PDB file of C-alpha atoms in Angstrom:
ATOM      1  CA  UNK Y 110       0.000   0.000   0.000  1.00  0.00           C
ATOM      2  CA  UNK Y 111       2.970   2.523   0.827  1.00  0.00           C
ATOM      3  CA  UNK Y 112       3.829   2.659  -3.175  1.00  0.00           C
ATOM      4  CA  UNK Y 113       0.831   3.396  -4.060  1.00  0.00           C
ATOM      5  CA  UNK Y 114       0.079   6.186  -1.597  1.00  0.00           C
ATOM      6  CA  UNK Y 115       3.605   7.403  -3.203  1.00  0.00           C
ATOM      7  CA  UNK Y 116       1.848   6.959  -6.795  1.00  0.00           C
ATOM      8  CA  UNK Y 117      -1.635   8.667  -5.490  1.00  0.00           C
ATOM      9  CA  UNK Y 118       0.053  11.568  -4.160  1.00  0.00           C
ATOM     10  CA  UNK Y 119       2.322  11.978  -6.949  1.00  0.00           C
ATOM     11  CA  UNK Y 120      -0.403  12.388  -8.879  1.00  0.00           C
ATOM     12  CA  UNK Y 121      -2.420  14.571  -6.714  1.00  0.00           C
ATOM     13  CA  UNK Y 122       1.199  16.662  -6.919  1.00  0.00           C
ATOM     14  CA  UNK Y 123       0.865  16.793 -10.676  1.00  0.00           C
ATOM     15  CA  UNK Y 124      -2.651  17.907 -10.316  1.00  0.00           C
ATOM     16  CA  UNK Y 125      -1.851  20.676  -8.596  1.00  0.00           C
ATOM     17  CA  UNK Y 126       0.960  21.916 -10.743  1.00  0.00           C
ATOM     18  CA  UNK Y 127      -1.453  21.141 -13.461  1.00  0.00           C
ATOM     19  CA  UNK Y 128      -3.815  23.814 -12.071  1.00  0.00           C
ATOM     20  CA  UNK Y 129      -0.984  26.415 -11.366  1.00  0.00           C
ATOM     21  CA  UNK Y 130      -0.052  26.222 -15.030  1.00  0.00           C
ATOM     22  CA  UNK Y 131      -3.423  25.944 -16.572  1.00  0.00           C
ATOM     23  CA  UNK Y 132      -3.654  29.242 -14.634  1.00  0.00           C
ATOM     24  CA  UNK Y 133      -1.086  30.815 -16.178  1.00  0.00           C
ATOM     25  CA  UNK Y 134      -1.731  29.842 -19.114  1.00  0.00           C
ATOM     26  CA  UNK Y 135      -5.004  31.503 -18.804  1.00  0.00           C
ATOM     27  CA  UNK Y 136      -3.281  35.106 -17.612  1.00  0.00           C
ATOM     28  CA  UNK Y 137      -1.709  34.924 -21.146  1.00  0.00           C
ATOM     29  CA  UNK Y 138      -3.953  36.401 -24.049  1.00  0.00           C
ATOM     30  CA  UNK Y 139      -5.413  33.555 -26.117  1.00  0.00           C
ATOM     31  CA  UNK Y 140      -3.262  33.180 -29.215  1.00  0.00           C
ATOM     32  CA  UNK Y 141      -4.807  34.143 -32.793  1.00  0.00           C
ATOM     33  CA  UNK Y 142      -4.935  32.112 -35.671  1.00  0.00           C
ATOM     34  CA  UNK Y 143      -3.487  34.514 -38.825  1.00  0.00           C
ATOM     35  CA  UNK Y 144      -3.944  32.558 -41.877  1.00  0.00           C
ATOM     36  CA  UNK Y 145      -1.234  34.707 -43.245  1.00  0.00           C
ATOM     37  CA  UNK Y 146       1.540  33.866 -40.989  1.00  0.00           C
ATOM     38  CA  UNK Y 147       3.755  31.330 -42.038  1.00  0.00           C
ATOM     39  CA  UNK Y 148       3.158  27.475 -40.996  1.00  0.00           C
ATOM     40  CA  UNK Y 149       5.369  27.409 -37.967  1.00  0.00           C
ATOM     41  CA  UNK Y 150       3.078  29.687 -36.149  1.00  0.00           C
ATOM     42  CA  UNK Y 151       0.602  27.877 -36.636  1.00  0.00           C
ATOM     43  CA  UNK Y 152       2.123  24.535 -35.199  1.00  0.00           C
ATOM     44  CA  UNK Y 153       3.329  26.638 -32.073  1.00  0.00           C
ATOM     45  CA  UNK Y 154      -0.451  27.857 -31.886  1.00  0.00           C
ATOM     46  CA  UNK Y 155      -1.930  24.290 -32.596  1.00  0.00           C
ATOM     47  CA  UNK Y 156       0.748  23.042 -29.946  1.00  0.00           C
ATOM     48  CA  UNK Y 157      -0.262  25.782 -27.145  1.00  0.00           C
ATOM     49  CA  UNK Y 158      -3.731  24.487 -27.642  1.00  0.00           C
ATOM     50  CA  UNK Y 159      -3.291  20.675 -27.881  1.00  0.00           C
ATOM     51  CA  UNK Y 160      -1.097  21.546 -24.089  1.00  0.00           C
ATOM     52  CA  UNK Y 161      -3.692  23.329 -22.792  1.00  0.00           C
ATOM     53  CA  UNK Y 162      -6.784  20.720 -23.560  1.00  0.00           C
ATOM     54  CA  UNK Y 163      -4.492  18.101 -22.218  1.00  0.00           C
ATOM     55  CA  UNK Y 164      -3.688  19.747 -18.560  1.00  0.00           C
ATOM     56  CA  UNK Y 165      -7.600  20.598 -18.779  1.00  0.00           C
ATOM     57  CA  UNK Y 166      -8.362  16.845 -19.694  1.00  0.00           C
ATOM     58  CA  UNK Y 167      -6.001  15.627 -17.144  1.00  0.00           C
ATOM     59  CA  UNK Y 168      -7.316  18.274 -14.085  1.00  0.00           C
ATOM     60  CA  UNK Y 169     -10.777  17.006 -15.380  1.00  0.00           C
ATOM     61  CA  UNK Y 170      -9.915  13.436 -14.991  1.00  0.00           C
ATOM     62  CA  UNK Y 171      -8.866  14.167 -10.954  1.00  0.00           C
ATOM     63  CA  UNK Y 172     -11.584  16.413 -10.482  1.00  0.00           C
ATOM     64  CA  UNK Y 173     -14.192  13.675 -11.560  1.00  0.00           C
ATOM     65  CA  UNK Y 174     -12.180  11.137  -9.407  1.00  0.00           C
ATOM     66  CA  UNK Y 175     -12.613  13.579  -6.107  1.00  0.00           C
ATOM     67  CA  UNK Y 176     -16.302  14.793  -6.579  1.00  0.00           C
ATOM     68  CA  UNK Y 177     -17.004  10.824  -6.375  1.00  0.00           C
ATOM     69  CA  UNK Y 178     -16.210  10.799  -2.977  1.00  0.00           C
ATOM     70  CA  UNK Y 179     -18.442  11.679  -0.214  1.00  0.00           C
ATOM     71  CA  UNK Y 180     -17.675  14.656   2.222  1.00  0.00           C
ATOM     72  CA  UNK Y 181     -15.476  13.391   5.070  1.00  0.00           C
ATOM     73  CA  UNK Y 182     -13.295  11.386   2.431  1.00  0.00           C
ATOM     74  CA  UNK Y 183     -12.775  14.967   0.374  1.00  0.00           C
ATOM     75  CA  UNK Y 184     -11.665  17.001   3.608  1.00  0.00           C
ATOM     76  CA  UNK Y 185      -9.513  13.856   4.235  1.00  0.00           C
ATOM     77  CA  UNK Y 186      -7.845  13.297   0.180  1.00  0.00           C
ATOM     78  CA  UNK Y 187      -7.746  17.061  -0.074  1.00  0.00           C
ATOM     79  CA  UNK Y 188      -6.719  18.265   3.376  1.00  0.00           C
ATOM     80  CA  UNK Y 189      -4.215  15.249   4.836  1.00  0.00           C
ATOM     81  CA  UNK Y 190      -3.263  13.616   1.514  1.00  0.00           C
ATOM     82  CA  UNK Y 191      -3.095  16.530  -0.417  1.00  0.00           C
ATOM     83  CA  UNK Y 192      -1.822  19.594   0.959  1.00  0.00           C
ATOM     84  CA  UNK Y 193      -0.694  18.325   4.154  1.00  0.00           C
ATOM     85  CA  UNK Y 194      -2.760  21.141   6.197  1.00  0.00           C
ATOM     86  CA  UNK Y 195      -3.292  18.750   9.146  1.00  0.00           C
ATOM     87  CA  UNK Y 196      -0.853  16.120  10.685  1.00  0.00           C
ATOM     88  CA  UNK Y 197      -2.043  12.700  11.549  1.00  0.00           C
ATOM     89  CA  UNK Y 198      -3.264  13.870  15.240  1.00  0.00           C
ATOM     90  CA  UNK Y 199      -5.047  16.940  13.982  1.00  0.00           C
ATOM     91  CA  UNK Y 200      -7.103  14.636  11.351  1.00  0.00           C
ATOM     92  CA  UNK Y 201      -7.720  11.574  13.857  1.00  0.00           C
ATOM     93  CA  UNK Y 202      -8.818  14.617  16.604  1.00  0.00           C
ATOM     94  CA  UNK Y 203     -11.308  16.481  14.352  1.00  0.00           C
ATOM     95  CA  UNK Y 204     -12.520  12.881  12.995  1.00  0.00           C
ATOM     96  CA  UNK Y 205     -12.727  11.594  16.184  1.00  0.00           C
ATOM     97  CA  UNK Y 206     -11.163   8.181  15.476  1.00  0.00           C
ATOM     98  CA  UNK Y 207      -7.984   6.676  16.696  1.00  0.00           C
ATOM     99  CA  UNK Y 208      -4.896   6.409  14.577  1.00  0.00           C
ATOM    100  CA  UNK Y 209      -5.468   2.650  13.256  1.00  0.00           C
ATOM    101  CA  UNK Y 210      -8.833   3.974  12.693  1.00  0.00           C
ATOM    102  CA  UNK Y 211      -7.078   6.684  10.567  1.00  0.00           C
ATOM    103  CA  UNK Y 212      -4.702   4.823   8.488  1.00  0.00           C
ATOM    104  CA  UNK Y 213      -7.445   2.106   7.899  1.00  0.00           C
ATOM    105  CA  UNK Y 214     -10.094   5.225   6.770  1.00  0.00           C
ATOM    106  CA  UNK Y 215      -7.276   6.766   4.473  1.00  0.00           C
ATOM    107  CA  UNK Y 216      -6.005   3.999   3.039  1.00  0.00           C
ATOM    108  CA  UNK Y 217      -9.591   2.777   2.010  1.00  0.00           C
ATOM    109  CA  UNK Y 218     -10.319   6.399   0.711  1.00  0.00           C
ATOM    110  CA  UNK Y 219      -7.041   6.468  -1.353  1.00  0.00           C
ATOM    111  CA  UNK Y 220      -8.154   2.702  -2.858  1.00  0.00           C
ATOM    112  CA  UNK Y 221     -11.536   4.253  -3.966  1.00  0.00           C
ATOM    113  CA  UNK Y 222      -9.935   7.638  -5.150  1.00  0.00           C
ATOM    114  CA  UNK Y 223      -7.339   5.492  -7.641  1.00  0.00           C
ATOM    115  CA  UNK Y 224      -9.926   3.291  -8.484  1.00  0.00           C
ATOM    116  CA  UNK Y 225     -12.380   5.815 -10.061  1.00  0.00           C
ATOM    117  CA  UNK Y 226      -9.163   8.054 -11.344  1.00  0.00           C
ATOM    118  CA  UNK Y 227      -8.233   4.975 -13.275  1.00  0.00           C
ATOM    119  CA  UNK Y 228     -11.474   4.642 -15.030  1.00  0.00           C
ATOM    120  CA  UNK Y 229     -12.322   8.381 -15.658  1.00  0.00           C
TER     121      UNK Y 229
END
């Protein structure tokens, strides 16, 4: 189970450098097509676009994967797993469970989020 926590939170780490650059991405003016320009514009353009519909596709595909799960398994995924805002006490405290209760919760909640990534 410890490589794929490794593999689910590398992803959820690509996700959210997905999201920073789909953000920049988004500061910069939208590129125009000139059908007068020569053709290797229009591959950088074409390539700029093809880039961004593929970090959109891929934030999609995590998104989809999260909204699955129920409340309590979100705030866990997005809060613990995610962007480490709470340590392992602070989650079992505001949870109320103990810490076997913990690891068995996220564990299972890491199974289901992989599970429904995979077939997004």
């Amino acid at each position: 189970m410890r490589n794929d926590v490794k593999h689910i939170q590398n992803i959820l780490k690509y996700y959210m450098q997905l999201k920073r650059d789909i953000e920049v991405f988004s500061q910069v003016s939208s590129p125009t097509i000139n059908s007068t320009t020569g053709h290797s514009h229009s591959n950088v353009t074409e390539t700029a676009v093809i880039n961004h519909t593929d970090m959109a596709y891929q934030i999609k595909k995590v998104e989809d994967a999260i909204k699955v799960l129920d409340d309590k398994e979100q705030f866990v995924l997005i809060e613990y797993v995610m962007y480490k805002h709470y340590c392992r006490d602070d989650m079992c405290h505001q949870l109320g469970i103990s810490y076997s209760g913990f690891n068995y919760s996220k564990n299972k909640i890491l199974k289901k989020f992989i599970s429904k990534y995979k077939t997004a």
